[in-house]
Structure formats: C-alpha cells, structure tokens
CSV table of C-alpha atoms in Angstrom, one decimal:
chain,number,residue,atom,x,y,z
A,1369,UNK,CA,0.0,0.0,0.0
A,1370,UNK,CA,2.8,2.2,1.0
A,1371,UNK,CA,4.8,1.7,-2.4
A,1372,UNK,CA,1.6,2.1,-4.3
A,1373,UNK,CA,1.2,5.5,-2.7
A,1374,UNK,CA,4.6,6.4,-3.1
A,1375,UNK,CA,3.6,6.1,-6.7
A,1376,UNK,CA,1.0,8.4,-7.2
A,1377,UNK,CA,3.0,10.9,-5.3
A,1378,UNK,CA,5.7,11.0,-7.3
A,1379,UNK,CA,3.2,10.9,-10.7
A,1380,UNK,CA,1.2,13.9,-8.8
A,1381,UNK,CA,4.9,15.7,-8.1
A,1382,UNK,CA,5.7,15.1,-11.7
A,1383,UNK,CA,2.4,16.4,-13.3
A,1384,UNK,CA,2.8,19.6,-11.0
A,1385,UNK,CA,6.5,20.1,-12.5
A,1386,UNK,CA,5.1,19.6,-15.9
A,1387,UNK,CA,2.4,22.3,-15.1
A,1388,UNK,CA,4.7,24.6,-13.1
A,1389,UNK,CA,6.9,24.7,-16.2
A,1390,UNK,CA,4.2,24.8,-18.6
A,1391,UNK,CA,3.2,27.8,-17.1
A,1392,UNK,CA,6.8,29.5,-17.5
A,1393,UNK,CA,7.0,28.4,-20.8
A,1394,UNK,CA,6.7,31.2,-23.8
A,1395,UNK,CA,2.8,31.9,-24.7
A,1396,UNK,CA,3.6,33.4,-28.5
A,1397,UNK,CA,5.3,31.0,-31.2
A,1398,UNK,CA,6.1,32.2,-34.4
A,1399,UNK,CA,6.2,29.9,-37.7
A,1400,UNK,CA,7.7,31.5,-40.8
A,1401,UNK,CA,8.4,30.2,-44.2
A,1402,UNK,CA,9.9,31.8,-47.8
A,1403,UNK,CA,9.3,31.0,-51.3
A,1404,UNK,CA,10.2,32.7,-54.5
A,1405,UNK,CA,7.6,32.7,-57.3
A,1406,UNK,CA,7.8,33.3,-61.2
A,1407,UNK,CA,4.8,36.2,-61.4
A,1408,UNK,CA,4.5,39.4,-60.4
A,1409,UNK,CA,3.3,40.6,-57.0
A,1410,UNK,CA,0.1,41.5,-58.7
A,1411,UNK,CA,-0.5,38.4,-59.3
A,1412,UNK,CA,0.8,36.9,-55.9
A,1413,UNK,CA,-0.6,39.7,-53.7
A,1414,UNK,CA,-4.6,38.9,-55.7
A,1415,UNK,CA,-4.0,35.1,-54.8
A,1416,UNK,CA,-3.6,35.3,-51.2
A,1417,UNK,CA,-6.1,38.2,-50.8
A,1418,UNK,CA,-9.0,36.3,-52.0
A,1419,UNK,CA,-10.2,33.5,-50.0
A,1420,UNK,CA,-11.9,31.3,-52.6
A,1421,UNK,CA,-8.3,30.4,-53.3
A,1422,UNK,CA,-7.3,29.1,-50.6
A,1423,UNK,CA,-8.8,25.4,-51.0
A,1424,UNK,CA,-6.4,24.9,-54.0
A,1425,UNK,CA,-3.8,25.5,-52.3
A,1426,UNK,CA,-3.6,25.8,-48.5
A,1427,UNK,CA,-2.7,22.7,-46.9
A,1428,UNK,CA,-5.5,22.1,-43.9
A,1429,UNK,CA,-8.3,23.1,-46.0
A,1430,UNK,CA,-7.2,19.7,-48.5
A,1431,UNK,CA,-7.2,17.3,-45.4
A,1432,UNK,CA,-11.1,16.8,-45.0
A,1433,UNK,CA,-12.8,16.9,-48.2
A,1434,UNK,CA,-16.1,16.5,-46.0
A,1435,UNK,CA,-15.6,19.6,-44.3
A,1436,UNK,CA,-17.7,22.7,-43.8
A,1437,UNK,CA,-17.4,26.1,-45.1
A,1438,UNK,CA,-19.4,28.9,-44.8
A,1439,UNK,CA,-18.1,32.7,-46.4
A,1440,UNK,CA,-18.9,36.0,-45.3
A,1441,UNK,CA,-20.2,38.4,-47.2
A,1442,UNK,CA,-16.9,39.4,-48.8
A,1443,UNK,CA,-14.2,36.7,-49.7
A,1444,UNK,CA,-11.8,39.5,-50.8
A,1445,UNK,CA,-9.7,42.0,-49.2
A,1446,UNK,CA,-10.0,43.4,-45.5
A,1447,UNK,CA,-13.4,41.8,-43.8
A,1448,UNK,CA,-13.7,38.7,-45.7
A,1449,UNK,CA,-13.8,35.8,-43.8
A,1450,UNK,CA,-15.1,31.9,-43.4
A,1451,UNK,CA,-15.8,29.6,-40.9
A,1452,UNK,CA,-14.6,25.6,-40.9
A,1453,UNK,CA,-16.3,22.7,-39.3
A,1454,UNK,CA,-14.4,19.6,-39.1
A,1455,UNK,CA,-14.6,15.8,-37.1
A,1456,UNK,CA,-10.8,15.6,-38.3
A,1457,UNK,CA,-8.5,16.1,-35.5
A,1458,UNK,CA,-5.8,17.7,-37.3
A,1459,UNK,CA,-8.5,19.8,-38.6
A,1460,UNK,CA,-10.9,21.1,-36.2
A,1461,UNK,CA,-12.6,24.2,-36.0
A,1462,UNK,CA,-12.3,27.7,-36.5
A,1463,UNK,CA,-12.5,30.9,-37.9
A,1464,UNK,CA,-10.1,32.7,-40.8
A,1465,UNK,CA,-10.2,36.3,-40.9
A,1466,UNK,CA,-8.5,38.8,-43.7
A,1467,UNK,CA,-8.1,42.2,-41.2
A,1468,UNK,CA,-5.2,43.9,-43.6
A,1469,UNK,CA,-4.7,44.3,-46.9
A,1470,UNK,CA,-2.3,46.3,-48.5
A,1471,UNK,CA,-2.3,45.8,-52.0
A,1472,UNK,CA,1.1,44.3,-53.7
A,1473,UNK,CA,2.6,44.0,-50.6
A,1474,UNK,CA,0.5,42.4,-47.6
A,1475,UNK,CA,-2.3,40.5,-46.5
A,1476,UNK,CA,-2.6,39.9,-42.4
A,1477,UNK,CA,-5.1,37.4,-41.4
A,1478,UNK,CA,-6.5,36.4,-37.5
A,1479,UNK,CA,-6.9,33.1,-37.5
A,1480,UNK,CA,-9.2,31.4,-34.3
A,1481,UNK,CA,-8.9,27.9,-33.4
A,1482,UNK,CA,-11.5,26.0,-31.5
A,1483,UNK,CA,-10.3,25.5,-27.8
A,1484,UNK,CA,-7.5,28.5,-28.4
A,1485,UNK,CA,-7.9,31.6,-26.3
A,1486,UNK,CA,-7.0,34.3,-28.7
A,1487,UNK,CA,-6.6,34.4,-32.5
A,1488,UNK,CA,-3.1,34.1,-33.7
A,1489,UNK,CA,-2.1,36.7,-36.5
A,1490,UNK,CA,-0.6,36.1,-39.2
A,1491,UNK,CA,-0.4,36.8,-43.3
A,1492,UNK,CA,1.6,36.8,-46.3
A,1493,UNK,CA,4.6,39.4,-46.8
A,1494,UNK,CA,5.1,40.3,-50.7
A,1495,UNK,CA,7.9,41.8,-52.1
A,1496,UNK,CA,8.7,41.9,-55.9
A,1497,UNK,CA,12.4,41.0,-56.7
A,1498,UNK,CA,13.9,41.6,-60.0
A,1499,UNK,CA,10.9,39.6,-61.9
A,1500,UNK,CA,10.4,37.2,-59.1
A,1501,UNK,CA,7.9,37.7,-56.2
A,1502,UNK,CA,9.2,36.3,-52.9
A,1503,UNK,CA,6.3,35.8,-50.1
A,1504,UNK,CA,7.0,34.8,-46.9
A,1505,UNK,CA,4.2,33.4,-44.7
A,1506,UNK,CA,4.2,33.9,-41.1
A,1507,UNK,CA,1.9,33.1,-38.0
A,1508,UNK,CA,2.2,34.3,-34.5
A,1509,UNK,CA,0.0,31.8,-32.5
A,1510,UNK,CA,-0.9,32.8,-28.9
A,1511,UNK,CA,-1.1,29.9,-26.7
A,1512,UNK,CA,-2.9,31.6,-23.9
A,1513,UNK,CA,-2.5,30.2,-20.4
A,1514,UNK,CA,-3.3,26.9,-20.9
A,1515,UNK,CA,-0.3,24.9,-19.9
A,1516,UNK,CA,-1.0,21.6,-22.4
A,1517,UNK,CA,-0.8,24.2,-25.0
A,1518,UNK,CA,2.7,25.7,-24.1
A,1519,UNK,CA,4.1,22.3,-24.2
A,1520,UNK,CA,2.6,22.3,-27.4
A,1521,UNK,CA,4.3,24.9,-28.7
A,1522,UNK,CA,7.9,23.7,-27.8
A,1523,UNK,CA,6.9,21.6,-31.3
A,1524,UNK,CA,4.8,24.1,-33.4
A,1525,UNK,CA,7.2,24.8,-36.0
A,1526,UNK,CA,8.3,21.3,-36.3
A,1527,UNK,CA,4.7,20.3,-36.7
A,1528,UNK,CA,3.3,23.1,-38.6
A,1529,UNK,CA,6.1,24.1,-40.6
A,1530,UNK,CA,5.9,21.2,-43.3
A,1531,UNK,CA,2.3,22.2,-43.7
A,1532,UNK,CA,3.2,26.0,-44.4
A,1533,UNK,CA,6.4,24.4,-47.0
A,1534,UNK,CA,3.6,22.4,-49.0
A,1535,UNK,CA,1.5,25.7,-49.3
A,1536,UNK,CA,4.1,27.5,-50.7
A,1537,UNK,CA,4.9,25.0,-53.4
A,1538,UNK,CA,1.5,24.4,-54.1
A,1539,UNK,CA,1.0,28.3,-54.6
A,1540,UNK,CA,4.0,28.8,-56.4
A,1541,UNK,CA,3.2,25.5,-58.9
A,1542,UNK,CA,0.0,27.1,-59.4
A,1543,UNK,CA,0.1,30.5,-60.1
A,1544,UNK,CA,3.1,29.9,-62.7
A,1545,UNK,CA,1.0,26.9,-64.3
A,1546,UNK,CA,-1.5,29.6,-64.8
A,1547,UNK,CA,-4.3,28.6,-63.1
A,1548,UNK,CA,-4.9,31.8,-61.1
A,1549,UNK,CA,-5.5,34.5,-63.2
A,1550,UNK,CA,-4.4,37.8,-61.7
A,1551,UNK,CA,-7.9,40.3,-61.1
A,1552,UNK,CA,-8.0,43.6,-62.4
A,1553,UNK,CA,-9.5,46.9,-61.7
A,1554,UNK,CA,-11.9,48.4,-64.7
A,1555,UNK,CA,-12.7,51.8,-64.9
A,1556,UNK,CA,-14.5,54.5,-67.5
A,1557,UNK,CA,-13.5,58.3,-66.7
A,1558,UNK,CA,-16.4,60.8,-68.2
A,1559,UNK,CA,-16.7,65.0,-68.1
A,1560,UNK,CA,-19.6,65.6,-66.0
A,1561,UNK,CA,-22.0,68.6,-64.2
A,1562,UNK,CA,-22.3,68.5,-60.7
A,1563,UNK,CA,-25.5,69.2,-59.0
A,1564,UNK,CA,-25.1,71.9,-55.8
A,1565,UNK,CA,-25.0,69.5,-52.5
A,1566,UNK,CA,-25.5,70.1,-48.4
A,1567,UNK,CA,-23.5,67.7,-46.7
A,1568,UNK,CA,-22.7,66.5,-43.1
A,1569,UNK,CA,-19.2,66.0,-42.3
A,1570,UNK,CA,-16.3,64.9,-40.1
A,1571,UNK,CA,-13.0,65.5,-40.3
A,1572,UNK,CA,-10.4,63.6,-39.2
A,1573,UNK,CA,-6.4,61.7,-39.5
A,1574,UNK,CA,-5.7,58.3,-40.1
A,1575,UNK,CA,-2.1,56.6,-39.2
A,1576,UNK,CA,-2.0,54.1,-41.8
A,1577,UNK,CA,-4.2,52.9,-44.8
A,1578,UNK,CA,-5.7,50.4,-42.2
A,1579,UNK,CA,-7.2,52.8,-40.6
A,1580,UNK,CA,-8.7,54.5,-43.2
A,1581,UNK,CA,-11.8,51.8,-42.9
A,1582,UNK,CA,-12.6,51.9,-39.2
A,1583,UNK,CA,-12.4,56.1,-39.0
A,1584,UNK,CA,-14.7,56.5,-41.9
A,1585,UNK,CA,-17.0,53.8,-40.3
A,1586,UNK,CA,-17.2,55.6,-37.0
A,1587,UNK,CA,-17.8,59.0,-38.4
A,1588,UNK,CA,-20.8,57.9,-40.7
A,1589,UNK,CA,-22.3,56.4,-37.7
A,1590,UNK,CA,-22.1,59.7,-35.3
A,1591,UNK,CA,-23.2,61.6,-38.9
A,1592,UNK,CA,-26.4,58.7,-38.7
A,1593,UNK,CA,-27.0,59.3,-35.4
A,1594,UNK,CA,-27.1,63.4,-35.8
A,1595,UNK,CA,-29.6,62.7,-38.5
A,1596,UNK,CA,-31.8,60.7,-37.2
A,1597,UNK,CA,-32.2,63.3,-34.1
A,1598,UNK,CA,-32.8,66.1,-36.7
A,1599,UNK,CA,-35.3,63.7,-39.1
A,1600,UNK,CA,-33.0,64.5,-41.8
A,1601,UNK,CA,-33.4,62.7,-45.2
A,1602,UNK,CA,-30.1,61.1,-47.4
A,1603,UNK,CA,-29.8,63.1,-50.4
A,1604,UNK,CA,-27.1,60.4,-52.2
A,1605,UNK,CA,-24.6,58.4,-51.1
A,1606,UNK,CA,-21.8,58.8,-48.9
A,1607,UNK,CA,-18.5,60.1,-49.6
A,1608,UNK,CA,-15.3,61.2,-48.6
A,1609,UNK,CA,-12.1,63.9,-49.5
A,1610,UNK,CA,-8.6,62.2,-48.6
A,1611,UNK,CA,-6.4,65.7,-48.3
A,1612,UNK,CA,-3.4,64.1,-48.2
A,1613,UNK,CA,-1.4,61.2,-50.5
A,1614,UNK,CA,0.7,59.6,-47.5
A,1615,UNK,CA,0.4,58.7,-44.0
A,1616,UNK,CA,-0.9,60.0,-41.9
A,1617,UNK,CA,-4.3,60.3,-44.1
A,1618,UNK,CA,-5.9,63.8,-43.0
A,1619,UNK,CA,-9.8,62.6,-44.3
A,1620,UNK,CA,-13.0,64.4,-44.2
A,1621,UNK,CA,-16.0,61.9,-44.4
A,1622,UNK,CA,-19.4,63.5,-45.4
A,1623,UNK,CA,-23.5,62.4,-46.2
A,1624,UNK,CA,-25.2,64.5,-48.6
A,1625,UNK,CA,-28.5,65.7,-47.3
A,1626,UNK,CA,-32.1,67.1,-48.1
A,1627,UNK,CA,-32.1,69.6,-45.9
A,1628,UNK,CA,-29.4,71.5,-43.4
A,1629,UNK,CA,-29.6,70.6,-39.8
A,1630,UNK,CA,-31.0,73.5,-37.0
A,1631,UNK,CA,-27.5,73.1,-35.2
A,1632,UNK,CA,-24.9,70.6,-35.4
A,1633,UNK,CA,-23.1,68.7,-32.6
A,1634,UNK,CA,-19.8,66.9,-31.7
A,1635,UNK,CA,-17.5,66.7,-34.3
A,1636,UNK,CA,-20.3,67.1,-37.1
A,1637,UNK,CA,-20.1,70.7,-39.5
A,1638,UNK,CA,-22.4,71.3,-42.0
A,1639,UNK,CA,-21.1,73.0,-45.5
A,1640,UNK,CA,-22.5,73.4,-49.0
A,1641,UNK,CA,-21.1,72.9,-52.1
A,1642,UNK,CA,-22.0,74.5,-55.1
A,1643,UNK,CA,-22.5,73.5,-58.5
A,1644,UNK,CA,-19.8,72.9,-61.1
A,1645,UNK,CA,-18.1,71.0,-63.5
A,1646,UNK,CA,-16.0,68.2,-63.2
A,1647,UNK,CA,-14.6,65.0,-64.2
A,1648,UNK,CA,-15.7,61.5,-62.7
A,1649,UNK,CA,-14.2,58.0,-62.9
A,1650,UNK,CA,-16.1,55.3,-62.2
A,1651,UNK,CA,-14.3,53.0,-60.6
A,1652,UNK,CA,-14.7,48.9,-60.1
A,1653,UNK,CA,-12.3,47.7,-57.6
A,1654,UNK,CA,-10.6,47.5,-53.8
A,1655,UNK,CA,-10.0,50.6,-52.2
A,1656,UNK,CA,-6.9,50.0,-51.4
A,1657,UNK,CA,-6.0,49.9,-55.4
A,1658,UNK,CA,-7.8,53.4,-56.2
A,1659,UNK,CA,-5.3,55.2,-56.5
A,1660,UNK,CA,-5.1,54.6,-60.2
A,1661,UNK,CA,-8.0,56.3,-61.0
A,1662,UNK,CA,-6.4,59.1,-59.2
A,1663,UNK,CA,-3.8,59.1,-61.8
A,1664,UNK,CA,-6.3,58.4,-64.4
A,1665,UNK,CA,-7.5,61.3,-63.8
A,1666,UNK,CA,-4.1,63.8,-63.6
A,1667,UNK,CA,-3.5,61.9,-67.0
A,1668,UNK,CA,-7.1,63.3,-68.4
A,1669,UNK,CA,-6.4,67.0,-66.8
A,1670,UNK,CA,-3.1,66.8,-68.6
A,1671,UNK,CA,-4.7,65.4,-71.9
A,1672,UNK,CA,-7.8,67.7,-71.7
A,1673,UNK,CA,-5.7,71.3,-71.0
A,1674,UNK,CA,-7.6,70.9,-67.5
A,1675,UNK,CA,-7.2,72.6,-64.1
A,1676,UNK,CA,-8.3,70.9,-61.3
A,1677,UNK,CA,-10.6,73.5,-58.3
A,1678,UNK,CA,-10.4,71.9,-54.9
A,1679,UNK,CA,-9.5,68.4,-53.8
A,1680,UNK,CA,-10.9,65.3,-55.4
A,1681,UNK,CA,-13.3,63.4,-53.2
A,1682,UNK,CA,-14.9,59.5,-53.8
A,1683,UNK,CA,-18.9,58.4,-53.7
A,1684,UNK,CA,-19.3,55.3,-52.5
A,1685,UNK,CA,-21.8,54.0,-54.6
A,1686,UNK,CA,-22.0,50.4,-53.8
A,1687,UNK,CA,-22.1,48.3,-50.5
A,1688,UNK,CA,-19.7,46.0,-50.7
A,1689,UNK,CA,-21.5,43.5,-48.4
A,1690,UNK,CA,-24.3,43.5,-50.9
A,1691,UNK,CA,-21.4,42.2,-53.7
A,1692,UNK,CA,-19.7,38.9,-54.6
A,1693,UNK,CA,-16.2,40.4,-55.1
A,1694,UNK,CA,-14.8,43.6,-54.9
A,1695,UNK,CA,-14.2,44.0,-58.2
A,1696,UNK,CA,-17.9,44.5,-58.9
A,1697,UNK,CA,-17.7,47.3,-55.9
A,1698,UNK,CA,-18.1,50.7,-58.1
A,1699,UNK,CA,-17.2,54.0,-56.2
A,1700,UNK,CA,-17.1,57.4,-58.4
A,1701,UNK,CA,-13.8,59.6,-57.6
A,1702,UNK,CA,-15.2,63.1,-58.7
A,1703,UNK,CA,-12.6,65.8,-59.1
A,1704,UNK,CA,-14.0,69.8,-59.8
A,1705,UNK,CA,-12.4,71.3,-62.7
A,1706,UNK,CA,-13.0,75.2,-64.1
C-alpha cells in the first residue's frame, strides 16, 4: 500500500513540474516560411487576398474533403472571412479572418482555433524582386495560459512548418502553371455637371491605410445618429475627401443631405457645395487599389488642358457587403475642374 502510494506521489509531483513549467514556458510562437515565385506581386498579392483560393492550395483546408465552409459576405480583401467545421482532429474548427490588406505587398489574417484563447495573426509578406515575387508566410499563435498548449508549442514549427512548406509549393506551382488568373481593376473616366450638395461632415487623421476603414465607419455612424435626431433625409450616397497622398491620411468623411440641420453637434459641420463642372471615374475595384484612377484622372487633366478647383473626393456607390467580389464594388472619384 505504502509503495503504491509512493507512486502516485511522485506521478502527482511530476504532473505539477510539468504544469509549473508549462506555465513559465513562452505563450507566442512564431512559424515563418519563404518561397520565391515566377509572377508578379500583382498576381501573388490577388491570390492570397481572396479567399476562394485558398482550398487549392492551403494545406488544412485539403485534409477533409467533408468539411464545412461557410463565407462571409466578402471573400476579398480586409473583412472577408469563413468559418470551418471539421470531425478531423488535425483539422478542427475555427474561424479565418482577412483584417489587412495592402495591395502588392501584404495581406494579415486572424486566424481562431477552436479551444485557443485568442486568435493568432498572421499573413503573407510580398515583395517583388527583379521579376520574381518572394512571399513569406508567417503566423504568431498565442497559446494563452493553458499549460497543455505551451508544451505544445515547444513543437509548433516542427509540426506546422511542413504544412506551411507544402503551401508554398502548391502556390507557387500554381500561379506559374496559370491557373490563377491575376484580377483587375476596370474603370471609365467621363466630363460631367455637378449638382449643388449640403452635406454633413467629419473630419479627421488616419495613421496608416488600415485605418482609413474603421475612421470612416465611425464618423458615418455619429453623422447617422445626428440625422436621425434632426429627421433629416439622405440626399445620395456617402462620400469622402482624402487631403493628403501619404500617412498619416488627413480625411474628411461627409453624407449628402435634403435639408441643413437647426444646429450641429460633436464633431459634425455642416457645409455646401456648389455646383460645377468636373470629371468622374467610375471606378470597379478594392480601395486600397484606387489610386489609379487618381492618376487616371491627372493623366485626363493633362490630356484635356484641364485645371483641377479643390481636392478630389470619392462616392461610394456600392455596399460592398451586398457584392460577390470587390471588383464589382463601383465608387465614383469626382474631381471639380474650371
């Protein structure tokens, strides 16, 4: 009885070591793989920033062909996301989120495991080299405070880095075999008369391009709420002036209205604008790539013997969670001329 009890002492002292280390042991691990591929970073950066992709290539996604999948309404570009069901162990469940995307050059992605505590963050850097791409894919998991899964960690790039190798090979095999076509951006630039407009706005600075999103978000909702104290009607859609080309982003969100408010409050102005002429691109494509209707535009002041009057600003004319891609999202970037 004695030796017997002697046992499970010792097994109880050596499960409470195993603990107590566990608990000392690091709670991030990073996993991090490189690959060079024959294509531009176009091409590269429009694979990895649309999710309907990813079952050609990424390796988990290819190890149940019974499990379940279920898209958000965007599968392109920052806010797209999906959900997985699986009964496969090395599977499981989770969540894959796209929250940054630069275009050419990154995609970041939160990635939530059933069972995890917090998301671990991760992504595809993209750099063009000469006329290679290289991308290197990276994920930062956060094992939380469970001990089990610190132990676990001691052997997450061991374990996981094989599977991130395979991705990259298939990626690379398949966007030089061709069978990812790189998306473009369409757009039709037009002379045009602008209607007189009273608009609601708010102005404010973004750090990054990341940003941008989240501010404008914010400051059509405290515009909303203004309007819905004053019963004020939408007169179009909403828009925006970006005042600067670099970051920080000095931005001025606005709502056109039907009528002007009795007062405004917070951080909400009222201003009118007044009729004019101008030229307009309509533009079919991710924000984050709009910038070259920008320069379509300084190309067709320079063409036309143009001046432009005032800063250029963008009407968003479509919701983009009422679209299948975003390259069927069309937003107007108007820009006053004499």
């Amino acid at each position: 009885m004695k030796s017997i009890t002697r046992i499970l002492l010792w097994i109880a002292a050596i499960v409470a070591l195993l603990v107590l280390i566990g608990a000392i042991l690091p709670g991030t691990v990073t996993v991090q793989r490189s690959i060079d591929i024959n294509a531009p970073a176009s091409t590269v950066y429009g694979v990895v920033n649309d999710l309907k992709t990813y079952n050609d290539w990424m390796p988990w996604n290819q190890k149940d062909p019974d499990m379940k999948q279920e898209y958000g309404p965007l599968t392109e570009g920052k806010g797209a996301w999906y959900t997985w069901q699986s009964e496969n162990d090395q599977v499981g469940n989770g969540k894959l989120s796209i929250i940054e995307s630069i275009p050419d050059k990154k995609v970041s992605t939160s990635l939530e495991f059933e069972g995890f505590d917090e998301p671990s963050i991760g992504g595809w850097d993209i750099k063009q080299v000469g006329e290679k791409t290289n991308i290197t894919w990276s994920m930062n998991a956060v094992l939380g405070h469970n001990p089990i899964n610190r132990w676990f960690g001691l052997f997450f790039d061991r374990m996981m880095g094989p599977d991130f190798d395979n991705g990259l090979s298939q990626l690379k095999q398949k966007i030089e075999s061709g069978k990812f076509k790189s998306k473009q951006v369409s757009m039709t630039i037009e002379p045009i008369r602008t209607d007189a407009m009273q608009v609601l706005t708010i102005m404010d600075t973004a750090r990054t391009m990341g940003d941008i999103g989240p501010l404008l978000q914010k400051a059509y909702g405290e515009i909303d709420l203004l309007m819905k104290d004053h019963a004020l009607e939408y007169a179009g859609m909403p828009m925006a002036w970006y005042y600067s080309e670099s970051e920080p982003f000095l931005i001025e969100a606005a709502i056109p209205v039907k009528s002007a408010p009795a007062v405004t409050s917070g951080r909400v102005k009222f201003r009118k604008l007044p009729p004019g002429n101008a030229v307009a691109v309509h533009y079919y494509g991710p924000y984050e790539q709009s910038s070259q209707a920008y320069d379509r535009i300084k190309e067709w002041l320079k063409a036309n013997n143009k001046r432009a009057v005032g800063s250029p600003y963008d009407i968003y004319v479509d919701d983009p969670s009422k679209k299948k891609s975003m390259y069927e999202v069309r937003t107007d970037i108007v820009q006053p001329i004499e």
